[in-house]
Coordinates of C-alpha atoms in Angstrom, one line a residue:
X91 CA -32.1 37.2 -53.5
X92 CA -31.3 34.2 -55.6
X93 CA -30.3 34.5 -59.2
X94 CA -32.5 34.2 -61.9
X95 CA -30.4 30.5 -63.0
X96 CA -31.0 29.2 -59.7
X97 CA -34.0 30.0 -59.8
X98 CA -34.7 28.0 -63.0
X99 CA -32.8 25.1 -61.6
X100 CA -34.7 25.0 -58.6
X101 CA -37.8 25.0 -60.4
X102 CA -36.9 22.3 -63.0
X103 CA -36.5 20.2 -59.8
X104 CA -39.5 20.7 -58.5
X105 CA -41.5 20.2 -61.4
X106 CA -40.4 16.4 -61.6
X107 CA -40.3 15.9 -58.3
X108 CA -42.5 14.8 -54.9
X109 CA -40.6 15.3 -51.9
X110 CA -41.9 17.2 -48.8
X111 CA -39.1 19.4 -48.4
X112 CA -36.5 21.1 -50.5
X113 CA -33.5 22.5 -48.5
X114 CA -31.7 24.4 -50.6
X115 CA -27.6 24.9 -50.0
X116 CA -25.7 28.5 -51.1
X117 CA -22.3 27.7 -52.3
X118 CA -19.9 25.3 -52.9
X119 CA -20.3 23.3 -49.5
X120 CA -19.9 19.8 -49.4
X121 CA -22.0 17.3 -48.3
X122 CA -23.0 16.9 -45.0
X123 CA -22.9 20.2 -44.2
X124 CA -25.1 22.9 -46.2
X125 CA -24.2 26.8 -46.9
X126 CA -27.3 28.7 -45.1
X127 CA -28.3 32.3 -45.3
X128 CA -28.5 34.4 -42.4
X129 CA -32.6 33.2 -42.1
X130 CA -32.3 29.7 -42.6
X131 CA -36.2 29.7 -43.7
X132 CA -34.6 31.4 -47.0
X133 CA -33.0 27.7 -47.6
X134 CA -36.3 25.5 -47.0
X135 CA -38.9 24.9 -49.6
X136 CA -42.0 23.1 -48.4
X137 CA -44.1 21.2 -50.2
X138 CA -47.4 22.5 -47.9
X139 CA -48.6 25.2 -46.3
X140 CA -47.7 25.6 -42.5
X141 CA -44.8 23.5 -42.5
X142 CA -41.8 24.0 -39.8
X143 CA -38.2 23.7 -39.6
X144 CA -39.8 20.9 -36.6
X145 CA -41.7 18.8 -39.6
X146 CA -38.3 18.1 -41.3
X147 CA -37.1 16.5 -38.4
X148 CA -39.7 13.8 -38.2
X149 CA -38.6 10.3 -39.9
X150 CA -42.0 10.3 -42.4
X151 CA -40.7 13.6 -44.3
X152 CA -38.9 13.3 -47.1
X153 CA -36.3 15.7 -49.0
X154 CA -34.0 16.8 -51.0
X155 CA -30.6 19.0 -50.3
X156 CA -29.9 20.9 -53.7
X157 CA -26.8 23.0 -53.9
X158 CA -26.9 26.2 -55.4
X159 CA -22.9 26.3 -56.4
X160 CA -23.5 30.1 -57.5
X161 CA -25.2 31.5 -54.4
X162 CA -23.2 33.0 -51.4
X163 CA -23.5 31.7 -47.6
X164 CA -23.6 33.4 -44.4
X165 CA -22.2 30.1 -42.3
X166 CA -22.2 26.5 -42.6
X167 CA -23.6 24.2 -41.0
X168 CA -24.0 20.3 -40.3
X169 CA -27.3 18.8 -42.0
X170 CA -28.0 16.5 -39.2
X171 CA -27.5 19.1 -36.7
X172 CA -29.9 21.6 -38.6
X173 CA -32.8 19.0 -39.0
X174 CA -32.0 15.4 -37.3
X175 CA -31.4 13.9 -40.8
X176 CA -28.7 12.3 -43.0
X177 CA -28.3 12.3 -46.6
X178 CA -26.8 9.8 -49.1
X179 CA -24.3 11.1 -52.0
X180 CA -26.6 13.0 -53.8
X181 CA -29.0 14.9 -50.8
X182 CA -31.6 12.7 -50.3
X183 CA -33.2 12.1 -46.9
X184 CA -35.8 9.2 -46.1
X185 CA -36.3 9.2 -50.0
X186 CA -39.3 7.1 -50.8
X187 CA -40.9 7.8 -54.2
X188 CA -40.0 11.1 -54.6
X189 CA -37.0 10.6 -57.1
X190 CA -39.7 10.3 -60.3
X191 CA -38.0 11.6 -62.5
X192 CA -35.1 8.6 -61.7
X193 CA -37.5 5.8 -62.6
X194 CA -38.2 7.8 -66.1
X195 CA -41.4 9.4 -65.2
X196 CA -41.3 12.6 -66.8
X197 CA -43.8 15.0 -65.0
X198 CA -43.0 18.3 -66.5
X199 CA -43.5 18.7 -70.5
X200 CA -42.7 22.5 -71.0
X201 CA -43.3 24.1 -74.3
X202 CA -40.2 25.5 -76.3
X203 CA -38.2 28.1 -75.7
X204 CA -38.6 31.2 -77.8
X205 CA -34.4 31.5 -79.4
X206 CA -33.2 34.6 -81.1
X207 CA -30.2 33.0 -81.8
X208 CA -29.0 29.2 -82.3
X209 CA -28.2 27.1 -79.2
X210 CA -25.2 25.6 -77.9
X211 CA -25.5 22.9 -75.1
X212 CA -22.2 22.5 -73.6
X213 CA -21.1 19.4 -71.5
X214 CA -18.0 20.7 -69.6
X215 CA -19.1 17.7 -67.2
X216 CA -18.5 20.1 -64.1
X217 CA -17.2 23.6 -63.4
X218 CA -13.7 23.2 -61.7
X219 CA -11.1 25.7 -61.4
X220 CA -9.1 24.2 -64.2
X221 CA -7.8 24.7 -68.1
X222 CA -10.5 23.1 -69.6
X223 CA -13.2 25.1 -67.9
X224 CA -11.1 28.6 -68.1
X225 CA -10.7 28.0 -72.3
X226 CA -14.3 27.1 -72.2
X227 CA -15.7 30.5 -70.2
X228 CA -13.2 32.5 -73.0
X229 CA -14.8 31.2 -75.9
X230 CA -18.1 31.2 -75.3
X231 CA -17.3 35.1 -73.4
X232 CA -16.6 35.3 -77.5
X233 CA -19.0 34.0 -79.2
X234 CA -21.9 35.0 -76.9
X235 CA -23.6 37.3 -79.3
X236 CA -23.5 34.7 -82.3
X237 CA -24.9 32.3 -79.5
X238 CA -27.0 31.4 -76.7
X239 CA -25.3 28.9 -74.1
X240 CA -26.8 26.5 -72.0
X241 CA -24.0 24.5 -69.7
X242 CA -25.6 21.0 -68.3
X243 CA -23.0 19.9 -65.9
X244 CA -23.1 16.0 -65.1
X245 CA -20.9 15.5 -62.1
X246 CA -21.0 16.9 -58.2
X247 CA -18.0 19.3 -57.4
X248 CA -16.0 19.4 -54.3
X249 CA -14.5 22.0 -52.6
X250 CA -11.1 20.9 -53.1
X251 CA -11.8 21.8 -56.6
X252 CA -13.0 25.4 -56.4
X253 CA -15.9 26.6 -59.1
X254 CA -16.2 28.8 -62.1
X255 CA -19.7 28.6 -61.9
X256 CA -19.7 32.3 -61.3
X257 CA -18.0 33.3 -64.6
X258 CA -20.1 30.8 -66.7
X259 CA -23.6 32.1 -65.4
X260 CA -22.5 35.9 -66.5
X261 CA -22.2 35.0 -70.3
X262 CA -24.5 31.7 -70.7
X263 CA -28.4 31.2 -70.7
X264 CA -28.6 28.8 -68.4
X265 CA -26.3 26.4 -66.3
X266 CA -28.0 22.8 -64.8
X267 CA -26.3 21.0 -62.5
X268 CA -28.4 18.1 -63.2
X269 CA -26.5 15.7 -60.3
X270 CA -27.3 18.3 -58.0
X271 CA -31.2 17.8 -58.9
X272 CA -31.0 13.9 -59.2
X273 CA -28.7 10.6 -58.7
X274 CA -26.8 9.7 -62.2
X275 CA -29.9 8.0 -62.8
X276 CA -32.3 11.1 -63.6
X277 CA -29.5 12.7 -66.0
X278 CA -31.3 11.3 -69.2
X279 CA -34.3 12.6 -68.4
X280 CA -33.0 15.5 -67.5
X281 CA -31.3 16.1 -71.1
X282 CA -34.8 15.2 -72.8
X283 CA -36.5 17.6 -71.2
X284 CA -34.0 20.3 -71.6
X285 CA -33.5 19.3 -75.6
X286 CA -37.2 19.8 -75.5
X287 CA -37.5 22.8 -74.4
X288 CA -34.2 24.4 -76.2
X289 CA -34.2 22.1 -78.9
X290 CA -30.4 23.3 -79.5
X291 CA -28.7 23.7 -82.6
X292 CA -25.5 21.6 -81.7
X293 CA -23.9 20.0 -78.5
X294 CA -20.3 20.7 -77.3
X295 CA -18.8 18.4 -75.4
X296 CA -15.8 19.2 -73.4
X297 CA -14.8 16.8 -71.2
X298 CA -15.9 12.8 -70.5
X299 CA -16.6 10.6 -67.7
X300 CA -17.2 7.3 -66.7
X301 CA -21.4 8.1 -67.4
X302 CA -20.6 9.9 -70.5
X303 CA -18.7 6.9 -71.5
X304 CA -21.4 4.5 -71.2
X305 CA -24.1 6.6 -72.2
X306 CA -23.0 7.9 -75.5
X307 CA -25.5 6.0 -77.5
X308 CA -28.1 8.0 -75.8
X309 CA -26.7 11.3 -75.9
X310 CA -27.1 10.9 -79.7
X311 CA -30.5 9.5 -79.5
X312 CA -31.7 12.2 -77.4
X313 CA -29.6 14.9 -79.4
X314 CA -30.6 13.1 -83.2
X315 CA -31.6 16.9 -84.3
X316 CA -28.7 18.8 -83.0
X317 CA -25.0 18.5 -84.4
X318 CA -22.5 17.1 -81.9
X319 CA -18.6 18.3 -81.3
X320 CA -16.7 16.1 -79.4
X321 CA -13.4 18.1 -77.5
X322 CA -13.0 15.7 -74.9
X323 CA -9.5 13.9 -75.9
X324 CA -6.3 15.5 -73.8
X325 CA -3.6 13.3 -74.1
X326 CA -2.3 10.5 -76.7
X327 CA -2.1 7.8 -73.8
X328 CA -4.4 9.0 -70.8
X329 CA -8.3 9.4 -70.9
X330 CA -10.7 9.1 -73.7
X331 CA -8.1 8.9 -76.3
X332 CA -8.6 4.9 -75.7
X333 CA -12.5 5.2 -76.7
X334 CA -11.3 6.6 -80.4
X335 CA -8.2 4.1 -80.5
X336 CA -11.3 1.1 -79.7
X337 CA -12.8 2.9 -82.5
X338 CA -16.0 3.4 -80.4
X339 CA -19.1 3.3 -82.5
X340 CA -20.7 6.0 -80.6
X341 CA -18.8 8.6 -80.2
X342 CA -17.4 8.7 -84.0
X343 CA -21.3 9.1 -85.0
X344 CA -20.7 12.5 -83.9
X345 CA -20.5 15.4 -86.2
X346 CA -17.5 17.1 -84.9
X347 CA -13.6 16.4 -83.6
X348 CA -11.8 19.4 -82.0
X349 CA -8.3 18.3 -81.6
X350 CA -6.2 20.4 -79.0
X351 CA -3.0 19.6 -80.2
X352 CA -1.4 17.9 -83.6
X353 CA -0.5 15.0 -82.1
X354 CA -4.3 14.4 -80.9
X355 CA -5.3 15.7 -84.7
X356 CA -2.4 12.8 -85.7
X357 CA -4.1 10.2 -83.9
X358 CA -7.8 10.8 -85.1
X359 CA -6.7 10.9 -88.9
X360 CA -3.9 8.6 -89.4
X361 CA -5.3 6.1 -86.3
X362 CA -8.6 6.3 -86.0
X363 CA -9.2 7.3 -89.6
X364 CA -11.8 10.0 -89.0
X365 CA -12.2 11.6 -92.2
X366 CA -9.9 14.8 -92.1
X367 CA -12.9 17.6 -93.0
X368 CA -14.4 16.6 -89.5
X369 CA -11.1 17.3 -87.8
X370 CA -10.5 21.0 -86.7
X371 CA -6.9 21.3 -84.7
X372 CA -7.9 24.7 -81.8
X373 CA -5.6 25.1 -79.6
X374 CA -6.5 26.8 -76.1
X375 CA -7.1 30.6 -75.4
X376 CA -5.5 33.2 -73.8
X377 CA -7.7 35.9 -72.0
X378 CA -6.2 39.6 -73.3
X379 CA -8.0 41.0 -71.0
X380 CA -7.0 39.7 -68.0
X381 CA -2.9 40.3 -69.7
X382 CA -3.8 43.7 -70.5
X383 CA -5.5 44.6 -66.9
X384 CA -1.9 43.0 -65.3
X385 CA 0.4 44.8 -67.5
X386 CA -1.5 48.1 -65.6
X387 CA 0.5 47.2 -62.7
X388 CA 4.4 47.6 -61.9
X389 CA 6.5 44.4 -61.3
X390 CA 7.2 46.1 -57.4
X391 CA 3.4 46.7 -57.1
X392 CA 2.5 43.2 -58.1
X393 CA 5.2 41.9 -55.7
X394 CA 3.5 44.2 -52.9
X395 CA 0.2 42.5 -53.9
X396 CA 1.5 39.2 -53.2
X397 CA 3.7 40.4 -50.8
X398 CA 6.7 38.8 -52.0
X399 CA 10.3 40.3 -52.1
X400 CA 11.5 42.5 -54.4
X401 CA 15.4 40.8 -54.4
X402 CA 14.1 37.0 -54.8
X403 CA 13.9 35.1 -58.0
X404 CA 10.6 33.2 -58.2
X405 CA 9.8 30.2 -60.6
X406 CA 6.2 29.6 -60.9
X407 CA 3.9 26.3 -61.3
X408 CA 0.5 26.8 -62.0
X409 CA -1.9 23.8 -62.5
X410 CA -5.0 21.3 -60.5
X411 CA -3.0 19.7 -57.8
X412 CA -3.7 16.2 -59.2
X413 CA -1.8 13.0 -60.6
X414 CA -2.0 14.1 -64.0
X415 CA 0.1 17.4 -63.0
X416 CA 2.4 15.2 -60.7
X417 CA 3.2 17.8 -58.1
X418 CA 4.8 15.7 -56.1
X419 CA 8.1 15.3 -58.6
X420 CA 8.0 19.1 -58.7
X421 CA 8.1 19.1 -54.7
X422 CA 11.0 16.7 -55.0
X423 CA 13.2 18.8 -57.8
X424 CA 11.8 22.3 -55.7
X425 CA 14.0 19.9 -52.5
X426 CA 17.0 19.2 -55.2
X427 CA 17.5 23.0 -56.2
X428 CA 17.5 24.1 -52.6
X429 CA 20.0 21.5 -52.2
X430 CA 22.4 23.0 -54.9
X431 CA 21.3 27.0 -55.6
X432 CA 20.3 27.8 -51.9
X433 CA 18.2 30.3 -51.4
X434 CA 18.5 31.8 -55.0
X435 CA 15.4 30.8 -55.8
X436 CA 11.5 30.5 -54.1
X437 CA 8.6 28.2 -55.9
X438 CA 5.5 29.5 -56.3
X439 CA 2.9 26.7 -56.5
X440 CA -0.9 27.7 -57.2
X441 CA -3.6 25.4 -57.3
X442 CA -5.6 22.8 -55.3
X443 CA -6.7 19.3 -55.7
X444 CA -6.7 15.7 -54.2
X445 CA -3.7 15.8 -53.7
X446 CA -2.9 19.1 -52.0
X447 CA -3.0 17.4 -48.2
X448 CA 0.4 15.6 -49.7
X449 CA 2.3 17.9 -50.9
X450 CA 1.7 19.6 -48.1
X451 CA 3.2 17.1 -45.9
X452 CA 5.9 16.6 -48.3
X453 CA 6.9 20.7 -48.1
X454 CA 6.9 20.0 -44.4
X455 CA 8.9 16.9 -44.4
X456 CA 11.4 18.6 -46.4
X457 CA 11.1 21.8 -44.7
X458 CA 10.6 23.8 -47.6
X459 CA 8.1 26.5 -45.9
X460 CA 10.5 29.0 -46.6
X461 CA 11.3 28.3 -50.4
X462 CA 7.4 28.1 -51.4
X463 CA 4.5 29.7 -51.8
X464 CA 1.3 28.1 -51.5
X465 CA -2.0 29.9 -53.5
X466 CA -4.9 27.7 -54.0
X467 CA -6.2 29.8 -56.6
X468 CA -5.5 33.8 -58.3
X469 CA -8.6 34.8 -60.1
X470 CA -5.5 36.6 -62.8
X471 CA -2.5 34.2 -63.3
X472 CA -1.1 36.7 -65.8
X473 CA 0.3 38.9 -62.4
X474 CA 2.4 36.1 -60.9
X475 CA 3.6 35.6 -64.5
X476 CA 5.2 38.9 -64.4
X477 CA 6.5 38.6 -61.2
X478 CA 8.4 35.2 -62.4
X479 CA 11.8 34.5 -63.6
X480 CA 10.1 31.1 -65.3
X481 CA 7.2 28.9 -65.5
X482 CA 7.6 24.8 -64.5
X483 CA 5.8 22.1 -65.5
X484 CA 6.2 18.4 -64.1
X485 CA 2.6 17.3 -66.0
X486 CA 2.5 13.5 -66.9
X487 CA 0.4 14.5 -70.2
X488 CA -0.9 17.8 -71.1
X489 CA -2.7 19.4 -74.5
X490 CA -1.4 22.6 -74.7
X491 CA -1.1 24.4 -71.3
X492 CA -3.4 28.2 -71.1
X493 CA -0.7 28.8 -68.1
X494 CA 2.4 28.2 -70.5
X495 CA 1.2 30.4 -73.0
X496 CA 0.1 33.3 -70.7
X497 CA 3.5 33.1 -69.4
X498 CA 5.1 33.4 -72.6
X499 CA 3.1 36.3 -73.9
X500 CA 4.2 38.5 -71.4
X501 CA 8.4 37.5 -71.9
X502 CA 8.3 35.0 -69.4
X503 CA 10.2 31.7 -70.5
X504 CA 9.1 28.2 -69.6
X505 CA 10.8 24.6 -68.6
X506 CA 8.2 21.7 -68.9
X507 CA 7.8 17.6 -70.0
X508 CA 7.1 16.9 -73.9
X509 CA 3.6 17.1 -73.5
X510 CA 1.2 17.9 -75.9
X511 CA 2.8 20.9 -78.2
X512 CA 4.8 22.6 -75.6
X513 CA 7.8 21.3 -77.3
X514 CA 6.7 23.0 -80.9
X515 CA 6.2 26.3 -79.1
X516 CA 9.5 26.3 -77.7
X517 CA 11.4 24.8 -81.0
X518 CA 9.2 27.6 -83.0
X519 CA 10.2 30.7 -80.4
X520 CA 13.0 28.8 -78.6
X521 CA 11.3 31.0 -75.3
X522 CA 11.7 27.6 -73.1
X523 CA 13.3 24.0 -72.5
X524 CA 11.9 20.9 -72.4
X525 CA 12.7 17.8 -69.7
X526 CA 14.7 15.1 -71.7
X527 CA 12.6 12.6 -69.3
X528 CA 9.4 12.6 -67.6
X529 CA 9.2 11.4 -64.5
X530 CA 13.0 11.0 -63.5
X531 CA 13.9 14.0 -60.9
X532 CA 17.6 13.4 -61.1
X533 CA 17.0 14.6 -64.8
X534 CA 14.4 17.8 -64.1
X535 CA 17.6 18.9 -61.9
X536 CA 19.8 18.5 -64.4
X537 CA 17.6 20.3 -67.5
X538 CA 17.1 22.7 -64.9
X539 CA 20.4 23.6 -64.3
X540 CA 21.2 24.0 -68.0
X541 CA 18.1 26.3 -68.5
X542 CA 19.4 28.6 -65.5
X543 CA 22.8 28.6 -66.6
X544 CA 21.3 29.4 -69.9
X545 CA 18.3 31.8 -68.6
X546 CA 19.5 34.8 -70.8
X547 CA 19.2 33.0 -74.1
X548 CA 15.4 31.6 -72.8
X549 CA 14.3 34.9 -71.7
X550 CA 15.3 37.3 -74.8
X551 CA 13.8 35.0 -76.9
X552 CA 10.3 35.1 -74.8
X553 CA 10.7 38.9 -74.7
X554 CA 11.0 38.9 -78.6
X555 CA 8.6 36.8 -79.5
X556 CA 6.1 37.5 -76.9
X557 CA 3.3 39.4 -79.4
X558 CA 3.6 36.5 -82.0
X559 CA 2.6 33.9 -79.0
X560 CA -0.3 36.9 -78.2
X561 CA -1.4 36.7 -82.5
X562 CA -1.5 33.2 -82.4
X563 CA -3.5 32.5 -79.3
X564 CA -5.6 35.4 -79.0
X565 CA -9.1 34.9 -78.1
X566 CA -10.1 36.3 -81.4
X567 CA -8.2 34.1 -83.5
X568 CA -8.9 30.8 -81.5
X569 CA -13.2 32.1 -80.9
X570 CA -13.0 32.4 -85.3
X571 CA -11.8 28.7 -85.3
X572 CA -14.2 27.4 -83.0
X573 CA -16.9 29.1 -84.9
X574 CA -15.8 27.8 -88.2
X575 CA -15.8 23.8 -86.5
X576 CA -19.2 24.9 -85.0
X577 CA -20.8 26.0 -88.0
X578 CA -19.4 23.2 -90.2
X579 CA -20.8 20.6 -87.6
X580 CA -23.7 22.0 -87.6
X581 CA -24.4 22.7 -91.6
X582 CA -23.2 18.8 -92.2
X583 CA -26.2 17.7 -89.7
X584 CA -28.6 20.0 -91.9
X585 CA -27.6 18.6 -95.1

């Protein structure tokens, strides 16, 4: 049986749509090949009565592949095996006219929705395993009484990059994956039709694209009623920092600017010049619960779990497998220690991304199967944190990192780049060690060997001041701040 927010995702399609068929995709399968059920009639939508699996096949049908990212599948399977058809990017097949809603014809005008409590649209622009999305699913897990959620999603995930969708549809109203429904082109549409119907109280955006970049102007047209936070700046250099050092028009129209670190809060202020009552500095979020449910277990349980050895030391690295991460330098110092400390220590490396294929070839090339461990994903980090004599970071740029602060709440010192406000935390609790460069491997060998040599010194002061990193970044302390920039955003818009 299909959830209740596939359901309404399904039927928002449908209502602005003419196609003949609908073939509907369980999981998180790319494109061409579909997640099917064990009936595959349970995937197929038909447009009329008396319609077979044969009728798709033939060249005058048209249709539509929609991917349900929540649902389970039994197998997968090729599209133009199933039905003699191929699809472009978005799941179209022989599409003629039956994209409506793409050429701005708005079909479906549905009355409001009936709120008990205000609305918050949130633009996270997709669920990925990641920071961003993790920090986003703990606060509104917080804040889901004082409000109703409704996550729009603008971008088509991969497999490469896992989902969260799961966790979101447990503790939101709704979540649309509107690219999953229509090309880029439909998105606006989309949004006015949804703003109709929820006519929501503010909008929280998360994170920014290339379409968010260049529609921004219409994002506040379409949202003119609602209050809009913008939390999509993650770095002083990379990203969409360079839209607020252009001084974009646009996007300082907006009500809100969450800041997730003081040199971002820096920048907007003193740079951009973004008057300072508009500015809230939130950093990220632990989740207690997920601490709390690992501190349950032994350390020789959890290294049972993952069955690792109970005599090795294990550094950990926890983060997307992308450029802004830079795994590839951490493969290359991983080769360097090896070279000098033997098999003292093994690497544990979870994550997945674009560029997982190569550092998988450069572990090989290396041979350095036997000092690593690979985990694409651990649904509770907070166990291998325990299990770890340190945390490692190579990122090019970071805010503040949820990993680095889960590690540290639970005694575990860290050794990273000066990114963000990592180097704050670790002058504040001196519970870790920061590269003196970024980038240069000859130098992460070097800090490294200093922090080992030194380990003692990093790891009493983690232990100590362990519960003062919990205070700080508690999910009850951070969820009160965001509700505070919420509220203010959305009072200013009233007045």
């Amino acid at each position: 049986m299909r959830s209740v927010n596939s359901i309404k995702q399904t039927i928002l399609f449908l209502k602005n749509n003419s196609v003949d068929s609908v073939l509907l995709s369980f999981g998180l399968v790319d494109l061409p090949y579909i997640g099917i059920s064990k009936d595959l009639e349970n995937n197929i939508i038909y447009k009329n009565n008396g319609m077979s699996i044969e009728n798709l096949k033939s060249k005058k049908m048209s249709g539509k592949i929609i991917r349900l990212i929540s649902e389970t599948y039994a197998t997968k399977s090729n599209i133009k095996d199933l039905i003699n058809q191929s699809v472009d990017d978005y799941g179209y097949w022989n599409k003629r006219n039956c994209g409506y809603i793409e050429e701005g014809i708005i079909l479906y005008q549905p009355t409001s929705y009936q709120k008990n409590k205000k609305i918050i649209f949130v633009f996270p622009i997709f669920l990925a395993v990641g920071g961003v999305e993790r920090n986003t699913a703990e606060i509104i897990e917080a804040l889901k009484d004082e409000y109703d959620f409704v996550v729009v999603n603008f971008e088509r995930l991969n497999e490469s990059l896992g989902s969260l969708q799961h966790q979101f549809i447990k503790t939101c109203l709704s979540v649309y994956d509107v690219t999953e429904l229509s090309s880029h082109d439909g998105i606006l549409n989309y949004l006015k039709i949804l703003n109709q119907f929820y006519r929501p109280e503010l909008i929280w955006i998360c994170n920014g694209s290339p379409w968010m970049e260049h529609n921004l102007a219409n994002i506040r047209s379409i949202f003119k009623n609602s209050a809009i936070v913008d939390q999509e700046v993650y770095d002083t250099d990379e990203g969409w920092v360079r839209l607020y050092k252009e001084k974009n028009q646009n996007l300082l129209s907006f009500d809100g600017f969450i800041a997730i670190n003081s040199r971002i809060k820096n920048i907007f202020i003193n740079d951009v010049n973004i008057d300072e009552k508009k500015v809230d500095l939130i950093y990220s979020v632990m989740s207690d619960e997920k601490r709390n449910k690992a501190l349950n277990y032994t350390r020789n349980e959890l290294l049972k779990k993952y069955n690792l050895n109970s005599d090795q030391k294990y550094i950990i690295s926890i983060g997307r497998l992308t450029h802004q991460k830079a795994p590839l330098d951490l493969i290359h110092l991983i080769q360097k220690v090896i070279d000098q400390y033997g098999e003292e220590f093994k690497f544990i490396i979870v994550g997945s991304g674009e560029l997982s294929i190569q550092v998988d070839q450069l572990i090989k090339k290396y041979n350095l199967q036997k000092y690593t461990v690979k985990l694409d994903y651990i649904d509770n980090t907070y166990e291998l944190h325990l299990i770890a004599e340190a945390i490692i970071f190579t990122s090019l740029y970071e805010g503040l990192s949820i990993a680095l602060l889960e590690a540290l709440s639970v005694g575990t010192p860290g050794i990273s780049t000066d990114v963000g406000d990592t180097k704050l935390v670790f002058e504040l609790f001196e519970n870790g060690l920061i590269f003196d460069e970024i980038g240069v491997v000859d130098t992460y060998l070097k800090n490294f060997s200093y922090f080992i040599e030194n380990y003692q010194f990093y790891k009493n002061n983690a232990m100590k001041n362990k519960h003062q990193i919990i205070d700080k970044f508690s999910i009850k302390n951070i969820a009160t701040q965001y509700k505070i920039a919420f509220e203010k955003a959305i009072k200013s818009k009233v007045v």
